[in-house]
PDB file of C-alpha atoms and ligand atoms in Angstrom:
ATOM      1  CA  UNK A   1       2.930  11.819 -31.510  1.00 96.00           C
ATOM      2  CA  UNK A   2      -0.686  11.545 -30.412  1.00 98.00           C
ATOM      3  CA  UNK A   3      -2.294  10.870 -27.043  1.00 98.00           C
ATOM      4  CA  UNK A   4      -5.443   8.747 -26.642  1.00 98.00           C
ATOM      5  CA  UNK A   5      -7.563   8.101 -23.572  1.00 98.00           C
ATOM      6  CA  UNK A   6      -8.011   4.460 -22.596  1.00 98.00           C
ATOM      7  CA  UNK A   7     -11.577   4.344 -21.300  1.00 98.00           C
ATOM      8  CA  UNK A   8     -15.253   4.043 -22.246  1.00 98.00           C
ATOM      9  CA  UNK A   9     -16.339   6.338 -19.411  1.00 98.00           C
ATOM     10  CA  UNK A  10     -18.202   9.283 -20.922  1.00 98.00           C
ATOM     11  CA  UNK A  11     -17.264  11.811 -18.222  1.00 98.00           C
ATOM     12  CA  UNK A  12     -13.581  10.864 -18.475  1.00 98.00           C
ATOM     13  CA  UNK A  13     -13.698  11.124 -22.276  1.00 98.00           C
ATOM     14  CA  UNK A  14     -15.308  14.580 -22.061  1.00 98.00           C
ATOM     15  CA  UNK A  15     -12.689  15.716 -19.535  1.00 98.00           C
ATOM     16  CA  UNK A  16      -9.882  14.268 -21.650  1.00 98.00           C
ATOM     17  CA  UNK A  17     -11.029  16.000 -24.859  1.00 98.00           C
ATOM     18  CA  UNK A  18     -11.549  19.275 -22.960  1.00 98.00           C
ATOM     19  CA  UNK A  19      -7.784  19.284 -22.335  1.00 97.00           C
ATOM     20  CA  UNK A  20      -7.260  19.700 -26.086  1.00 97.00           C
ATOM     21  CA  UNK A  21      -4.287  17.306 -26.138  1.00 98.00           C
ATOM     22  CA  UNK A  22      -6.185  14.036 -26.596  1.00 98.00           C
ATOM     23  CA  UNK A  23      -7.216  12.922 -30.064  1.00 97.00           C
ATOM     24  CA  UNK A  24      -8.598   9.407 -29.669  1.00 98.00           C
ATOM     25  CA  UNK A  25     -10.256   6.813 -27.442  1.00 98.00           C
ATOM     26  CA  UNK A  26      -9.199   3.195 -26.968  1.00 98.00           C
ATOM     27  CA  UNK A  27     -11.480   0.566 -25.494  1.00 98.00           C
ATOM     28  CA  UNK A  28     -11.414  -3.170 -24.974  1.00 97.00           C
ATOM     29  CA  UNK A  29     -14.136  -5.571 -23.783  1.00 97.00           C
ATOM     30  CA  UNK A  30     -13.238  -5.081 -20.090  1.00 98.00           C
ATOM     31  CA  UNK A  31     -13.210  -1.295 -20.434  1.00 98.00           C
ATOM     32  CA  UNK A  32     -16.685  -1.356 -22.042  1.00 98.00           C
ATOM     33  CA  UNK A  33     -18.027  -3.728 -19.381  1.00 97.00           C
ATOM     34  CA  UNK A  34     -16.715  -1.447 -16.645  1.00 97.00           C
ATOM     35  CA  UNK A  35     -19.433   1.006 -17.730  1.00 98.00           C
ATOM     36  CA  UNK A  36     -22.052  -1.609 -16.812  1.00 98.00           C
ATOM     37  CA  UNK A  37     -22.984  -2.653 -20.340  1.00 98.00           C
ATOM     38  CA  UNK A  38     -22.504  -5.431 -22.888  1.00 97.00           C
ATOM     39  CA  UNK A  39     -23.858  -3.180 -25.667  1.00 98.00           C
ATOM     40  CA  UNK A  40     -20.647  -2.266 -27.507  1.00 98.00           C
ATOM     41  CA  UNK A  41     -22.394  -0.506 -30.383  1.00 98.00           C
ATOM     42  CA  UNK A  42     -24.501   1.552 -27.959  1.00 98.00           C
ATOM     43  CA  UNK A  43     -21.496   2.556 -25.852  1.00 98.00           C
ATOM     44  CA  UNK A  44     -19.466   3.521 -28.941  1.00 98.00           C
ATOM     45  CA  UNK A  45     -22.404   5.694 -30.075  1.00 98.00           C
ATOM     46  CA  UNK A  46     -22.396   7.424 -26.668  1.00 98.00           C
ATOM     47  CA  UNK A  47     -18.640   8.013 -27.005  1.00 98.00           C
ATOM     48  CA  UNK A  48     -19.075   9.400 -30.522  1.00 98.00           C
ATOM     49  CA  UNK A  49     -21.700  11.837 -29.200  1.00 97.00           C
ATOM     50  CA  UNK A  50     -19.077  13.503 -26.983  1.00 98.00           C
ATOM     51  CA  UNK A  51     -15.930  13.334 -29.120  1.00 95.00           C
ATOM     52  CA  UNK A  52     -14.924  13.546 -32.753  1.00 95.00           C
ATOM     53  CA  UNK A  53     -11.645  11.623 -32.402  1.00 97.00           C
ATOM     54  CA  UNK A  54     -10.621   8.176 -33.558  1.00 98.00           C
ATOM     55  CA  UNK A  55     -12.312   5.430 -31.502  1.00 98.00           C
ATOM     56  CA  UNK A  56     -10.813   1.959 -31.113  1.00 98.00           C
ATOM     57  CA  UNK A  57     -13.079  -0.984 -30.391  1.00 98.00           C
ATOM     58  CA  UNK A  58     -12.274  -4.667 -30.197  1.00 98.00           C
ATOM     59  CA  UNK A  59     -13.881  -7.713 -31.840  1.00 98.00           C
ATOM     60  CA  UNK A  60     -15.039 -10.592 -29.632  1.00 98.00           C
ATOM     61  CA  UNK A  61     -14.819 -13.489 -32.114  1.00 96.00           C
ATOM     62  CA  UNK A  62     -12.394 -16.380 -31.771  1.00 97.00           C
ATOM     63  CA  UNK A  63     -12.042 -17.413 -35.424  1.00 98.00           C
ATOM     64  CA  UNK A  64     -10.774 -15.262 -38.286  1.00 98.00           C
ATOM     65  CA  UNK A  65     -14.205 -15.576 -39.933  1.00 98.00           C
ATOM     66  CA  UNK A  66     -15.958 -14.212 -36.844  1.00 98.00           C
ATOM     67  CA  UNK A  67     -13.373 -11.451 -36.418  1.00 98.00           C
ATOM     68  CA  UNK A  68     -13.713 -10.395 -40.074  1.00 98.00           C
ATOM     69  CA  UNK A  69     -17.515 -10.342 -39.878  1.00 98.00           C
ATOM     70  CA  UNK A  70     -17.488  -8.336 -36.622  1.00 98.00           C
ATOM     71  CA  UNK A  71     -14.832  -5.947 -37.955  1.00 98.00           C
ATOM     72  CA  UNK A  72     -16.919  -5.220 -41.062  1.00 98.00           C
ATOM     73  CA  UNK A  73     -19.941  -4.582 -38.818  1.00 98.00           C
ATOM     74  CA  UNK A  74     -17.962  -2.227 -36.549  1.00 98.00           C
ATOM     75  CA  UNK A  75     -16.506  -0.417 -39.596  1.00 97.00           C
ATOM     76  CA  UNK A  76     -20.050   0.165 -40.886  1.00 97.00           C
ATOM     77  CA  UNK A  77     -20.915   2.255 -37.782  1.00 96.00           C
ATOM     78  CA  UNK A  78     -18.417   5.028 -38.328  1.00 90.00           C
ATOM     79  CA  UNK A  79     -15.329   5.577 -40.492  1.00 88.00           C
ATOM     80  CA  UNK A  80     -13.359   7.171 -37.685  1.00 97.00           C
ATOM     81  CA  UNK A  81     -13.223   3.820 -35.935  1.00 98.00           C
ATOM     82  CA  UNK A  82     -10.254   1.463 -35.770  1.00 98.00           C
ATOM     83  CA  UNK A  83     -10.984  -2.201 -35.185  1.00 98.00           C
ATOM     84  CA  UNK A  84      -8.838  -3.936 -32.589  1.00 98.00           C
ATOM     85  CA  UNK A  85      -7.974  -7.531 -33.397  1.00 98.00           C
ATOM     86  CA  UNK A  86      -6.039  -9.769 -30.970  1.00 98.00           C
ATOM     87  CA  UNK A  87      -2.612 -10.808 -32.173  1.00 98.00           C
ATOM     88  CA  UNK A  88      -2.905 -14.570 -32.544  1.00 98.00           C
ATOM     89  CA  UNK A  89      -3.050 -16.876 -35.572  1.00 98.00           C
ATOM     90  CA  UNK A  90      -6.729 -16.177 -36.259  1.00 98.00           C
ATOM     91  CA  UNK A  91      -6.210 -12.464 -35.661  1.00 98.00           C
ATOM     92  CA  UNK A  92      -3.355 -12.224 -38.157  1.00 98.00           C
ATOM     93  CA  UNK A  93      -5.462 -14.009 -40.790  1.00 98.00           C
ATOM     94  CA  UNK A  94      -8.278 -11.543 -40.111  1.00 98.00           C
ATOM     95  CA  UNK A  95      -6.015  -8.462 -40.247  1.00 98.00           C
ATOM     96  CA  UNK A  96      -4.459  -9.626 -43.545  1.00 98.00           C
ATOM     97  CA  UNK A  97      -7.921  -9.851 -45.078  1.00 98.00           C
ATOM     98  CA  UNK A  98      -9.310  -6.660 -43.530  1.00 98.00           C
ATOM     99  CA  UNK A  99      -6.325  -4.539 -44.555  1.00 98.00           C
ATOM    100  CA  UNK A 100      -6.943  -5.569 -48.199  1.00 98.00           C
ATOM    101  CA  UNK A 101     -10.537  -4.359 -47.782  1.00 98.00           C
ATOM    102  CA  UNK A 102      -9.295  -0.992 -46.501  1.00 97.00           C
ATOM    103  CA  UNK A 103     -10.615  -1.543 -42.975  1.00 98.00           C
ATOM    104  CA  UNK A 104      -8.360   0.142 -40.417  1.00 98.00           C
ATOM    105  CA  UNK A 105      -7.090  -2.313 -37.815  1.00 98.00           C
ATOM    106  CA  UNK A 106      -5.010  -2.333 -34.662  1.00 98.00           C
ATOM    107  CA  UNK A 107      -3.455  -5.633 -33.667  1.00 98.00           C
ATOM    108  CA  UNK A 108      -3.754  -5.703 -29.919  1.00 98.00           C
ATOM    109  CA  UNK A 109      -2.359  -7.601 -26.925  1.00 98.00           C
ATOM    110  CA  UNK A 110       1.105  -7.562 -28.496  1.00 98.00           C
ATOM    111  CA  UNK A 111       3.876  -8.824 -26.204  1.00 98.00           C
ATOM    112  CA  UNK A 112       6.844  -9.493 -28.518  1.00 97.00           C
ATOM    113  CA  UNK A 113       8.724  -7.750 -31.302  1.00 98.00           C
ATOM    114  CA  UNK A 114       8.245 -10.834 -33.476  1.00 98.00           C
ATOM    115  CA  UNK A 115       4.460 -10.478 -33.098  1.00 98.00           C
ATOM    116  CA  UNK A 116       4.769  -6.802 -34.003  1.00 98.00           C
ATOM    117  CA  UNK A 117       6.548  -7.793 -37.251  1.00 98.00           C
ATOM    118  CA  UNK A 118       3.672 -10.133 -38.114  1.00 98.00           C
ATOM    119  CA  UNK A 119       1.211  -7.276 -37.463  1.00 98.00           C
ATOM    120  CA  UNK A 120       3.122  -5.038 -39.867  1.00 98.00           C
ATOM    121  CA  UNK A 121       3.307  -7.630 -42.626  1.00 98.00           C
ATOM    122  CA  UNK A 122      -0.414  -8.337 -42.275  1.00 98.00           C
ATOM    123  CA  UNK A 123      -1.042  -4.641 -42.949  1.00 98.00           C
ATOM    124  CA  UNK A 124      -2.242  -3.500 -39.522  1.00 98.00           C
ATOM    125  CA  UNK A 125      -2.517   0.261 -39.183  1.00 98.00           C
ATOM    126  CA  UNK A 126      -1.420   0.046 -35.535  1.00 98.00           C
ATOM    127  CA  UNK A 127       0.217  -2.440 -33.205  1.00 98.00           C
ATOM    128  CA  UNK A 128      -0.795  -1.996 -29.550  1.00 98.00           C
ATOM    129  CA  UNK A 129       2.205  -2.961 -27.417  1.00 98.00           C
ATOM    130  CA  UNK A 130       1.349  -3.842 -23.811  1.00 98.00           C
ATOM    131  CA  UNK A 131       3.996  -2.072 -21.780  1.00 98.00           C
ATOM    132  CA  UNK A 132       3.112  -2.492 -18.105  1.00 96.00           C
ATOM    133  CA  UNK A 133       1.678  -5.950 -18.583  1.00 97.00           C
ATOM    134  CA  UNK A 134       5.101  -6.905 -20.046  1.00 97.00           C
ATOM    135  CA  UNK A 135       6.830  -5.300 -17.043  1.00 96.00           C
ATOM    136  CA  UNK A 136       4.503  -7.245 -14.731  1.00 95.00           C
ATOM    137  CA  UNK A 137       5.734 -10.478 -16.353  1.00 95.00           C
ATOM    138  CA  UNK A 138       9.332  -9.559 -15.517  1.00 96.00           C
ATOM    139  CA  UNK A 139      10.263  -8.385 -19.025  1.00 96.00           C
ATOM    140  CA  UNK A 140      11.232  -4.828 -19.920  1.00 97.00           C
ATOM    141  CA  UNK A 141       8.184  -3.267 -21.576  1.00 97.00           C
ATOM    142  CA  UNK A 142      10.091  -0.073 -22.383  1.00 97.00           C
ATOM    143  CA  UNK A 143      12.902  -1.922 -24.125  1.00 98.00           C
ATOM    144  CA  UNK A 144      10.213  -3.826 -26.037  1.00 98.00           C
ATOM    145  CA  UNK A 145       8.683  -0.550 -27.262  1.00 98.00           C
ATOM    146  CA  UNK A 146      12.134   0.787 -28.232  1.00 98.00           C
ATOM    147  CA  UNK A 147      12.906  -2.387 -30.195  1.00 98.00           C
ATOM    148  CA  UNK A 148       9.644  -2.356 -32.135  1.00 98.00           C
ATOM    149  CA  UNK A 149       9.876   1.371 -32.892  1.00 98.00           C
ATOM    150  CA  UNK A 150      13.422   0.914 -34.184  1.00 98.00           C
ATOM    151  CA  UNK A 151      12.492  -2.197 -36.117  1.00 98.00           C
ATOM    152  CA  UNK A 152       9.596  -0.407 -37.871  1.00 98.00           C
ATOM    153  CA  UNK A 153      11.765   2.632 -38.598  1.00 97.00           C
ATOM    154  CA  UNK A 154      14.650   0.622 -40.059  1.00 97.00           C
ATOM    155  CA  UNK A 155      12.331  -1.381 -42.294  1.00 97.00           C
ATOM    156  CA  UNK A 156      10.280   1.642 -43.356  1.00 97.00           C
ATOM    157  CA  UNK A 157       7.114   0.044 -41.960  1.00 98.00           C
ATOM    158  CA  UNK A 158       3.983   2.192 -41.963  1.00 97.00           C
ATOM    159  CA  UNK A 159       2.233   0.427 -39.051  1.00 98.00           C
ATOM    160  CA  UNK A 160       2.052   2.848 -36.129  1.00 98.00           C
ATOM    161  CA  UNK A 161       3.331   1.892 -32.702  1.00 98.00           C
ATOM    162  CA  UNK A 162       0.638   2.432 -30.083  1.00 98.00           C
ATOM    163  CA  UNK A 163       1.994   2.158 -26.548  1.00 98.00           C
ATOM    164  CA  UNK A 164      -0.804   0.649 -24.441  1.00 98.00           C
ATOM    165  CA  UNK A 165      -1.016  -0.555 -20.856  1.00 96.00           C
ATOM    166  CA  UNK A 166       0.666   2.698 -19.839  1.00 97.00           C
ATOM    167  CA  UNK A 167      -0.170   4.073 -16.411  1.00 95.00           C
ATOM    168  CA  UNK A 168       2.063   6.850 -15.109  1.00 97.00           C
ATOM    169  CA  UNK A 169       3.406  10.157 -16.484  1.00 97.00           C
ATOM    170  CA  UNK A 170       6.935   8.680 -16.475  1.00 97.00           C
ATOM    171  CA  UNK A 171       5.658   5.713 -18.530  1.00 97.00           C
ATOM    172  CA  UNK A 172       4.402   8.259 -21.060  1.00 98.00           C
ATOM    173  CA  UNK A 173       7.781  10.009 -21.155  1.00 98.00           C
ATOM    174  CA  UNK A 174       9.661   6.750 -21.599  1.00 97.00           C
ATOM    175  CA  UNK A 175       7.537   5.456 -24.475  1.00 98.00           C
ATOM    176  CA  UNK A 176       7.571   8.912 -26.081  1.00 97.00           C
ATOM    177  CA  UNK A 177      11.383   8.876 -25.895  1.00 97.00           C
ATOM    178  CA  UNK A 178      11.322   5.617 -27.833  1.00 96.00           C
ATOM    179  CA  UNK A 179       9.500   7.506 -30.604  1.00 97.00           C
ATOM    180  CA  UNK A 180       6.077   5.819 -30.506  1.00 98.00           C
ATOM    181  CA  UNK A 181       3.322   7.256 -32.693  1.00 98.00           C
ATOM    182  CA  UNK A 182       0.527   7.016 -30.105  1.00 98.00           C
ATOM    183  CA  UNK A 183       0.281   6.616 -26.338  1.00 98.00           C
ATOM    184  CA  UNK A 184      -2.965   5.516 -24.754  1.00 98.00           C
ATOM    185  CA  UNK A 185      -3.551   5.814 -21.021  1.00 98.00           C
ATOM    186  CA  UNK A 186      -6.442   6.256 -18.569  1.00 98.00           C
ATOM    187  CA  UNK A 187      -7.723   9.787 -17.957  1.00 98.00           C
ATOM    188  CA  UNK A 188      -6.059  10.012 -14.525  1.00 98.00           C
ATOM    189  CA  UNK A 189      -2.638   9.538 -16.183  1.00 98.00           C
ATOM    190  CA  UNK A 190      -3.184  12.606 -18.374  1.00 98.00           C
ATOM    191  CA  UNK A 191      -4.328  14.623 -15.351  1.00 97.00           C
ATOM    192  CA  UNK A 192      -1.313  13.422 -13.340  1.00 97.00           C
ATOM    193  CA  UNK A 193       0.952  14.405 -16.222  1.00 97.00           C
ATOM    194  CA  UNK A 194      -0.241  18.001 -16.039  1.00 97.00           C
ATOM    195  CA  UNK A 195      -0.703  18.521 -12.286  1.00 97.00           C
ATOM    196  CA  UNK A 196       2.334  19.450 -10.217  1.00 97.00           C
ATOM    197  CA  UNK A 197       2.418  20.565  -6.583  1.00 97.00           C
ATOM    198  CA  UNK A 198       5.418  22.868  -7.132  1.00 98.00           C
ATOM    199  CA  UNK A 199       3.588  24.588  -9.983  1.00 98.00           C
ATOM    200  CA  UNK A 200       0.566  25.120  -7.713  1.00 98.00           C
ATOM    201  CA  UNK A 201       2.719  26.379  -4.795  1.00 98.00           C
ATOM    202  CA  UNK A 202       4.709  28.743  -7.024  1.00 98.00           C
ATOM    203  CA  UNK A 203       1.551  30.084  -8.625  1.00 97.00           C
ATOM    204  CA  UNK A 204       0.018  30.692  -5.198  1.00 96.00           C
ATOM    205  CA  UNK A 205       3.109  32.678  -4.134  1.00 97.00           C
ATOM    206  CA  UNK A 206       2.975  34.756  -7.353  1.00 97.00           C
ATOM    207  CA  UNK A 207      -0.672  35.638  -6.725  1.00 97.00           C
ATOM    208  CA  UNK A 208      -0.503  36.085  -2.933  1.00 95.00           C
ATOM    209  CA  UNK A 209      -0.623  39.895  -3.078  1.00 95.00           C
ATOM    210  CA  UNK A 210      -3.152  40.073  -5.892  1.00 96.00           C
ATOM    211  CA  UNK A 211      -6.263  38.748  -4.151  1.00 92.00           C
ATOM    212  CA  UNK A 212      -9.434  40.473  -5.340  1.00 93.00           C
ATOM    213  CA  UNK A 213      -7.677  42.233  -8.260  1.00 95.00           C
ATOM    214  CA  UNK A 214      -8.027  41.518 -11.976  1.00 95.00           C
ATOM    215  CA  UNK A 215      -6.324  42.548 -15.192  1.00 94.00           C
TER     216      UNK A 215
HETATM  217  C1  E4P B 301      -5.149  -0.774 -24.899  1.00 63.20           C
HETATM  218  O1  E4P B 301      -5.709  -0.572 -25.906  1.00 63.20           O
HETATM  219  C2  E4P B 301      -5.605  -1.617 -23.807  1.00 63.20           C
HETATM  220  O2  E4P B 301      -6.991  -1.529 -23.778  1.00 63.20           O
HETATM  221  C3  E4P B 301      -5.087  -1.140 -22.486  1.00 63.20           C
HETATM  222  O3  E4P B 301      -4.075  -0.164 -22.634  1.00 63.20           O
HETATM  223  C4  E4P B 301      -4.703  -2.218 -21.526  1.00 63.20           C
HETATM  224  O4  E4P B 301      -4.290  -1.582 -20.336  1.00 63.20           O
HETATM  225  P1  E4P B 301      -4.176  -2.313 -18.932  1.00 63.20           P
HETATM  226  O5  E4P B 301      -2.975  -3.194 -18.978  1.00 63.20           O
HETATM  227  O6  E4P B 301      -4.010  -1.185 -17.962  1.00 63.20           O
HETATM  228  O7  E4P B 301      -5.456  -3.083 -18.743  1.00 63.20           O
END
């Protein structure tokens, strides 16, 4: 299992990689825009300057032709990039073509197990399942992740399950229990996963009589 940070914020990416447990970065158009820019290539270059992990960036096109052209352009920047393609009719056509060209893709905005099957058959390297956005619609995002993970396993599918739209440490635990390959979450989620008040209090009590001393 791998953990990715879901942000285009350079400070958060640096902090995330400093932890040593994060190996990739996922972005989407909103995440890029949050950094005050519409220059996707420029922002990805800034991200690459501070981390050597896999970077996910999304196409903007609406037709398969536009998606394919943009994916080829993105792929030309850096080979440790994965191109995110929305899971709709045009997206599936684009992923089918791009996978034959050896371009690594992640079908994104996946809300159903049936869509995840289409992603696999099109040859996507990843399927990004939107967990909390499914929960927000009144469906069980965790059950969804379990179903897709099981479905891929039973059918010996190589597409990796990427649990996205994940926000809390318990979300991470639940999708990890389902056996996902990757979890992506904002930097604060990874910090929250590590920090614990009882750990801090216990540590303080252990060190109470050691002030000013060293090993
Ligand atoms: C994943 O790749 C998406 O960019 C992201 O996880 C969506 O998360 P949100 O539902 O918190 O916007």
